[in-house]
């Protein structure tokens, strides 16, 4: 099982002057301890729902570029970019650039977006739900076309590109792994089955009922599209509990693996990551009992 961490809280005791050294330290601990991926949210307002609206939040693409320079092994990505934040060609170009500059370590994490309060506060467009999903599917199609080196015109309902060039292309071939975030059964998981390499579901405290059901729905969509269910990396986001030990975390990961999880993404709640917390997660992953 792979284990990753997602950085959602940037509120430090010393404020913004500490952020540079903090990010460097956490990234290097993750890089050296065997963490699979270091994720950052793509939001302009705090991603941690327990944070104040004016708490620090770093822009995702800039942050990933900084993290790329501080690491050598750990993979990097957004969990996830909202499809309406940027023109799709700009998003694809950003991920391609990250992949080249990291030696092939980029993820493409994307979703339909949902935060109306953020959109209103920051002057972002937020189309209807149906339109966002149309845009998401077109963006996924365009990304695969650009990464295939196909510069022929792209014509969709919402996006039209005369010459979608992408040079330099990604080092990871055929393209960086694509993660579509969200648990919607009718549209999101269908898009995962059709276009993605990974899904991202949530650790809900209901004895595994929801997770099992969502994965069963994903399996049905895979069957409908003749996609091997085993091709999809089943990632599940969970929170590291206060005071949780490596052994306790390992047992929890083993329980999630029994439900079908293959890749655990760990967040903290209302506190930033610490070196010790990252090492607890890494140690728990290394010592996880087999299901």
mmCIF file of N, CA and C in Angstrom, residues 130-214:
data_model
loop_
_atom_site.group_PDB
_atom_site.id
_atom_site.type_symbol
_atom_site.label_atom_id
_atom_site.label_comp_id
_atom_site.label_asym_id
_atom_site.label_seq_id
_atom_site.Cartn_x
_atom_site.Cartn_y
_atom_site.Cartn_z
ATOM 1 N N UNK A 130 -23.856 20.792 -14.042
ATOM 2 C CA UNK A 130 -23.809 20.044 -15.304
ATOM 3 C C UNK A 130 -22.740 20.601 -16.226
ATOM 4 N N UNK A 131 -22.611 21.922 -16.276
ATOM 5 C CA UNK A 131 -21.587 22.514 -17.146
ATOM 6 C C UNK A 131 -20.186 22.203 -16.639
ATOM 7 N N UNK A 132 -19.999 22.217 -15.321
ATOM 8 C CA UNK A 132 -18.668 21.914 -14.792
ATOM 9 C C UNK A 132 -18.247 20.495 -15.163
ATOM 10 N N UNK A 133 -19.188 19.564 -15.125
ATOM 11 C CA UNK A 133 -18.835 18.206 -15.502
ATOM 12 C C UNK A 133 -18.574 18.093 -17.007
ATOM 13 N N UNK A 134 -19.285 18.846 -17.813
ATOM 14 C CA UNK A 134 -18.986 18.881 -19.247
ATOM 15 C C UNK A 134 -17.568 19.421 -19.466
ATOM 16 N N UNK A 135 -17.239 20.483 -18.747
ATOM 17 C CA UNK A 135 -15.896 21.069 -18.875
ATOM 18 C C UNK A 135 -14.827 20.104 -18.367
ATOM 19 N N UNK A 136 -15.146 19.375 -17.309
ATOM 20 C CA UNK A 136 -14.179 18.412 -16.785
ATOM 21 C C UNK A 136 -13.883 17.325 -17.814
ATOM 22 N N UNK A 137 -14.915 16.802 -18.444
ATOM 23 C CA UNK A 137 -14.672 15.752 -19.439
ATOM 24 C C UNK A 137 -13.903 16.301 -20.632
ATOM 25 N N UNK A 138 -14.220 17.489 -21.074
ATOM 26 C CA UNK A 138 -13.466 18.070 -22.187
ATOM 27 C C UNK A 138 -12.004 18.297 -21.790
ATOM 28 N N UNK A 139 -11.765 18.725 -20.563
ATOM 29 C CA UNK A 139 -10.388 18.943 -20.110
ATOM 30 C C UNK A 139 -9.618 17.632 -20.071
ATOM 31 N N UNK A 140 -10.251 16.575 -19.625
ATOM 32 C CA UNK A 140 -9.590 15.270 -19.603
ATOM 33 C C UNK A 140 -9.278 14.800 -21.024
ATOM 34 N N UNK A 141 -10.196 15.006 -21.939
ATOM 35 C CA UNK A 141 -9.940 14.641 -23.333
ATOM 36 C C UNK A 141 -8.798 15.462 -23.907
ATOM 37 N N UNK A 142 -8.810 16.762 -23.642
ATOM 38 C CA UNK A 142 -7.758 17.631 -24.161
ATOM 39 C C UNK A 142 -6.403 17.259 -23.576
ATOM 40 N N UNK A 143 -6.351 16.975 -22.278
ATOM 41 C CA UNK A 143 -5.079 16.614 -21.652
ATOM 42 C C UNK A 143 -4.483 15.382 -22.320
ATOM 43 N N UNK A 144 -5.294 14.395 -22.546
ATOM 44 C CA UNK A 144 -4.773 13.185 -23.183
ATOM 45 C C UNK A 144 -4.336 13.457 -24.616
ATOM 46 N N UNK A 145 -5.043 14.333 -25.318
ATOM 47 C CA UNK A 145 -4.634 14.672 -26.675
ATOM 48 C C UNK A 145 -3.294 15.407 -26.677
ATOM 49 N N UNK A 146 -3.158 16.398 -25.801
ATOM 50 C CA UNK A 146 -1.908 17.163 -25.759
ATOM 51 C C UNK A 146 -0.740 16.283 -25.341
ATOM 52 N N UNK A 147 -0.955 15.402 -24.371
ATOM 53 C CA UNK A 147 0.136 14.539 -23.929
ATOM 54 C C UNK A 147 0.479 13.475 -24.965
ATOM 55 N N UNK A 148 -0.455 13.183 -25.861
ATOM 56 C CA UNK A 148 -0.160 12.265 -26.959
ATOM 57 C C UNK A 148 0.606 12.957 -28.087
ATOM 58 N N UNK A 149 0.795 14.271 -27.987
ATOM 59 C CA UNK A 149 1.495 15.017 -29.025
ATOM 60 C C UNK A 149 0.640 15.347 -30.221
ATOM 61 N N UNK A 150 -0.680 15.240 -30.071
ATOM 62 C CA UNK A 150 -1.608 15.501 -31.166
ATOM 63 C C UNK A 150 -1.977 16.984 -31.166
ATOM 64 N N UNK A 151 -1.503 17.714 -32.165
ATOM 65 C CA UNK A 151 -1.747 19.160 -32.232
ATOM 66 C C UNK A 151 -2.908 19.525 -33.157
ATOM 67 N N UNK A 152 -3.703 18.533 -33.548
ATOM 68 C CA UNK A 152 -4.858 18.832 -34.396
ATOM 69 C C UNK A 152 -5.881 19.633 -33.601
ATOM 70 N N UNK A 153 -6.743 20.383 -34.288
ATOM 71 C CA UNK A 153 -7.711 21.216 -33.568
ATOM 72 C C UNK A 153 -8.562 20.396 -32.594
ATOM 73 N N UNK A 154 -8.805 20.997 -31.443
ATOM 74 C CA UNK A 154 -9.693 20.387 -30.452
ATOM 75 C C UNK A 154 -10.990 21.181 -30.458
ATOM 76 N N UNK A 155 -12.096 20.489 -30.673
ATOM 77 C CA UNK A 155 -13.399 21.154 -30.733
ATOM 78 C C UNK A 155 -14.334 20.490 -29.735
ATOM 79 N N UNK A 156 -14.659 21.249 -28.694
ATOM 80 C CA UNK A 156 -15.627 20.786 -27.721
ATOM 81 C C UNK A 156 -16.776 21.773 -27.635
ATOM 82 N N UNK A 157 -17.672 21.541 -26.718
ATOM 83 C CA UNK A 157 -18.785 22.465 -26.521
ATOM 84 C C UNK A 157 -18.300 23.746 -25.861
ATOM 85 N N UNK A 158 -17.351 23.615 -24.926
ATOM 86 C CA UNK A 158 -16.899 24.754 -24.136
ATOM 87 C C UNK A 158 -15.493 25.234 -24.508
ATOM 88 N N UNK A 159 -14.686 24.363 -25.094
ATOM 89 C CA UNK A 159 -13.307 24.726 -25.398
ATOM 90 C C UNK A 159 -13.002 24.415 -26.860
ATOM 91 N N UNK A 160 -12.330 25.370 -27.512
ATOM 92 C CA UNK A 160 -11.899 25.175 -28.896
ATOM 93 C C UNK A 160 -10.464 25.674 -29.014
ATOM 94 N N UNK A 161 -9.575 24.791 -29.431
ATOM 95 C CA UNK A 161 -8.169 25.124 -29.582
ATOM 96 C C UNK A 161 -7.748 24.809 -31.010
ATOM 97 N N UNK A 162 -7.144 25.762 -31.677
ATOM 98 C CA UNK A 162 -6.739 25.551 -33.068
ATOM 99 C C UNK A 162 -5.480 24.699 -33.178
ATOM 100 N N UNK A 163 -4.573 24.843 -32.206
ATOM 101 C CA UNK A 163 -3.292 24.132 -32.309
ATOM 102 C C UNK A 163 -2.775 23.862 -30.893
ATOM 103 N N UNK A 164 -3.310 22.842 -30.213
ATOM 104 C CA UNK A 164 -2.951 22.589 -28.815
ATOM 105 C C UNK A 164 -1.562 21.969 -28.654
ATOM 106 N N UNK A 165 -0.549 22.793 -28.829
ATOM 107 C CA UNK A 165 0.835 22.327 -28.723
ATOM 108 C C UNK A 165 1.231 22.171 -27.262
ATOM 109 N N UNK A 166 2.166 21.267 -27.016
ATOM 110 C CA UNK A 166 2.615 21.028 -25.643
ATOM 111 C C UNK A 166 4.079 20.617 -25.671
ATOM 112 N N UNK A 167 4.945 21.602 -25.792
ATOM 113 C CA UNK A 167 6.380 21.329 -25.852
ATOM 114 C C UNK A 167 7.094 22.186 -24.804
ATOM 115 N N UNK A 168 7.882 21.566 -23.927
ATOM 116 C CA UNK A 168 8.227 20.142 -23.901
ATOM 117 C C UNK A 168 7.086 19.299 -23.344
ATOM 118 N N UNK A 169 6.992 18.101 -23.895
ATOM 119 C CA UNK A 169 5.985 17.171 -23.412
ATOM 120 C C UNK A 169 6.476 16.520 -22.120
ATOM 121 N N UNK A 170 5.600 15.808 -21.462
ATOM 122 C CA UNK A 170 5.942 15.206 -20.179
ATOM 123 C C UNK A 170 7.023 14.140 -20.332
ATOM 124 N N UNK A 171 7.783 13.947 -19.274
ATOM 125 C CA UNK A 171 8.742 12.852 -19.246
ATOM 126 C C UNK A 171 8.046 11.534 -18.927
ATOM 127 N N UNK A 172 7.057 11.601 -18.073
ATOM 128 C CA UNK A 172 6.279 10.396 -17.749
ATOM 129 C C UNK A 172 5.417 10.047 -18.955
ATOM 130 N N UNK A 173 5.559 8.839 -19.459
ATOM 131 C CA UNK A 173 4.808 8.413 -20.628
ATOM 132 C C UNK A 173 3.894 7.252 -20.283
ATOM 133 N N UNK A 174 2.682 7.225 -20.854
ATOM 134 C CA UNK A 174 2.196 8.145 -21.884
ATOM 135 C C UNK A 174 1.801 9.517 -21.350
ATOM 136 N N UNK A 175 1.672 9.635 -20.035
ATOM 137 C CA UNK A 175 1.334 10.924 -19.440
ATOM 138 C C UNK A 175 1.426 10.791 -17.921
ATOM 139 N N UNK A 176 1.458 11.881 -17.186
ATOM 140 C CA UNK A 176 1.394 11.796 -15.725
ATOM 141 C C UNK A 176 0.106 11.098 -15.301
ATOM 142 N N UNK A 177 0.133 10.369 -14.190
ATOM 143 C CA UNK A 177 -1.103 9.720 -13.749
ATOM 144 C C UNK A 177 -2.189 10.749 -13.473
ATOM 145 N N UNK A 178 -3.393 10.412 -13.893
ATOM 146 C CA UNK A 178 -4.547 11.303 -13.763
ATOM 147 C C UNK A 178 -5.404 10.834 -12.593
ATOM 148 N N UNK A 179 -5.664 11.719 -11.656
ATOM 149 C CA UNK A 179 -6.575 11.448 -10.546
ATOM 150 C C UNK A 179 -7.772 12.368 -10.677
ATOM 151 N N UNK A 180 -8.959 11.786 -10.723
ATOM 152 C CA UNK A 180 -10.186 12.570 -10.717
ATOM 153 C C UNK A 180 -10.775 12.492 -9.318
ATOM 154 N N UNK A 181 -10.887 13.643 -8.656
ATOM 155 C CA UNK A 181 -11.368 13.676 -7.289
ATOM 156 C C UNK A 181 -12.885 13.747 -7.216
ATOM 157 N N UNK A 182 -13.431 13.172 -6.150
ATOM 158 C CA UNK A 182 -14.871 13.210 -5.946
ATOM 159 C C UNK A 182 -15.469 11.824 -5.905
ATOM 160 N N UNK A 183 -16.639 11.718 -5.303
ATOM 161 C CA UNK A 183 -17.260 10.412 -5.089
ATOM 162 C C UNK A 183 -18.620 10.283 -5.745
ATOM 163 N N UNK A 184 -18.986 11.221 -6.617
ATOM 164 C CA UNK A 184 -20.291 11.135 -7.271
ATOM 165 C C UNK A 184 -20.413 9.882 -8.109
ATOM 166 N N UNK A 185 -21.498 9.185 -7.943
ATOM 167 C CA UNK A 185 -21.628 7.875 -8.570
ATOM 168 C C UNK A 185 -22.015 7.942 -10.042
ATOM 169 N N UNK A 186 -22.788 8.938 -10.429
ATOM 170 C CA UNK A 186 -23.299 8.977 -11.802
ATOM 171 C C UNK A 186 -22.317 9.601 -12.776
ATOM 172 N N UNK A 187 -21.601 10.658 -12.331
ATOM 173 C CA UNK A 187 -20.714 11.358 -13.260
ATOM 174 C C UNK A 187 -19.238 11.220 -12.892
ATOM 175 N N UNK A 188 -18.893 11.490 -11.633
ATOM 176 C CA UNK A 188 -17.472 11.494 -11.272
ATOM 177 C C UNK A 188 -16.834 10.128 -11.464
ATOM 178 N N UNK A 189 -17.431 9.099 -10.893
ATOM 179 C CA UNK A 189 -16.809 7.776 -10.989
ATOM 180 C C UNK A 189 -16.855 7.230 -12.413
ATOM 181 N N UNK A 190 -17.831 7.674 -13.191
ATOM 182 C CA UNK A 190 -17.835 7.299 -14.612
ATOM 183 C C UNK A 190 -16.632 7.904 -15.324
ATOM 184 N N UNK A 191 -16.310 9.165 -15.007
ATOM 185 C CA UNK A 191 -15.140 9.801 -15.611
ATOM 186 C C UNK A 191 -13.850 9.134 -15.156
ATOM 187 N N UNK A 192 -13.811 8.704 -13.901
ATOM 188 C CA UNK A 192 -12.637 7.957 -13.425
ATOM 189 C C UNK A 192 -12.434 6.720 -14.287
ATOM 190 N N UNK A 193 -13.501 5.961 -14.484
ATOM 191 C CA UNK A 193 -13.391 4.719 -15.251
ATOM 192 C C UNK A 193 -12.958 4.981 -16.687
ATOM 193 N N UNK A 194 -13.413 6.082 -17.253
ATOM 194 C CA UNK A 194 -13.144 6.346 -18.663
ATOM 195 C C UNK A 194 -11.788 6.992 -18.902
ATOM 196 N N UNK A 195 -11.347 7.875 -17.992
ATOM 197 C CA UNK A 195 -10.175 8.695 -18.300
ATOM 198 C C UNK A 195 -9.036 8.633 -17.277
ATOM 199 N N UNK A 196 -9.296 8.203 -16.059
ATOM 200 C CA UNK A 196 -8.336 8.435 -14.979
ATOM 201 C C UNK A 196 -7.519 7.190 -14.643
ATOM 202 N N UNK A 197 -6.467 7.439 -13.887
ATOM 203 C CA UNK A 197 -5.623 6.368 -13.351
ATOM 204 C C UNK A 197 -5.876 6.165 -11.866
ATOM 205 N N UNK A 198 -6.604 7.100 -11.243
ATOM 206 C CA UNK A 198 -6.867 7.008 -9.809
ATOM 207 C C UNK A 198 -8.153 7.740 -9.471
ATOM 208 N N UNK A 199 -8.818 7.257 -8.427
ATOM 209 C CA UNK A 199 -9.945 7.961 -7.834
ATOM 210 C C UNK A 199 -9.507 8.476 -6.470
ATOM 211 N N UNK A 200 -10.312 9.321 -5.850
ATOM 212 C CA UNK A 200 -10.050 9.723 -4.476
ATOM 213 C C UNK A 200 -11.357 9.725 -3.704
ATOM 214 N N UNK A 201 -11.461 8.770 -2.773
ATOM 215 C CA UNK A 201 -12.653 8.624 -1.944
ATOM 216 C C UNK A 201 -12.306 9.003 -0.505
ATOM 217 N N UNK A 202 -13.252 8.838 0.412
ATOM 218 C CA UNK A 202 -13.064 9.354 1.760
ATOM 219 C C UNK A 202 -13.312 8.264 2.799
ATOM 220 N N UNK A 203 -12.544 8.339 3.863
ATOM 221 C CA UNK A 203 -12.661 7.420 4.987
ATOM 222 C C UNK A 203 -13.802 7.907 5.880
ATOM 223 N N UNK A 204 -14.985 7.353 5.672
ATOM 224 C CA UNK A 204 -16.175 7.750 6.429
ATOM 225 C C UNK A 204 -16.398 6.722 7.546
ATOM 226 N N UNK A 205 -16.601 7.178 8.779
ATOM 227 C CA UNK A 205 -16.723 6.239 9.909
ATOM 228 C C UNK A 205 -18.072 5.520 9.946
ATOM 229 N N UNK A 206 -18.284 4.619 8.997
ATOM 230 C CA UNK A 206 -19.532 3.861 8.953
ATOM 231 C C UNK A 206 -19.270 2.373 8.775
ATOM 232 N N UNK A 207 -18.079 1.944 9.252
ATOM 233 C CA UNK A 207 -17.737 0.533 9.137
ATOM 234 C C UNK A 207 -17.364 0.096 7.738
ATOM 235 N N UNK A 208 -17.090 1.049 6.875
ATOM 236 C CA UNK A 208 -16.672 0.720 5.516
ATOM 237 C C UNK A 208 -17.808 0.609 4.520
ATOM 238 N N UNK A 209 -19.036 0.841 4.958
ATOM 239 C CA UNK A 209 -20.192 0.671 4.077
ATOM 240 C C UNK A 209 -20.102 1.574 2.854
ATOM 241 N N UNK A 210 -19.825 2.866 3.069
ATOM 242 C CA UNK A 210 -19.793 3.811 1.946
ATOM 243 C C UNK A 210 -18.645 3.500 0.999
ATOM 244 N N UNK A 211 -17.462 3.226 1.550
ATOM 245 C CA UNK A 211 -16.309 2.963 0.701
ATOM 246 C C UNK A 211 -16.528 1.727 -0.159
ATOM 247 N N UNK A 212 -17.038 0.669 0.442
ATOM 248 C CA UNK A 212 -17.325 -0.538 -0.344
ATOM 249 C C UNK A 212 -18.310 -0.228 -1.476
ATOM 250 N N UNK A 213 -19.349 0.536 -1.146
ATOM 251 C CA UNK A 213 -20.366 0.849 -2.154
ATOM 252 C C UNK A 213 -19.774 1.673 -3.290
ATOM 253 N N UNK A 214 -18.995 2.707 -2.960
ATOM 254 C CA UNK A 214 -18.413 3.552 -4.004
ATOM 255 C C UNK A 214 -17.490 2.743 -4.910
#
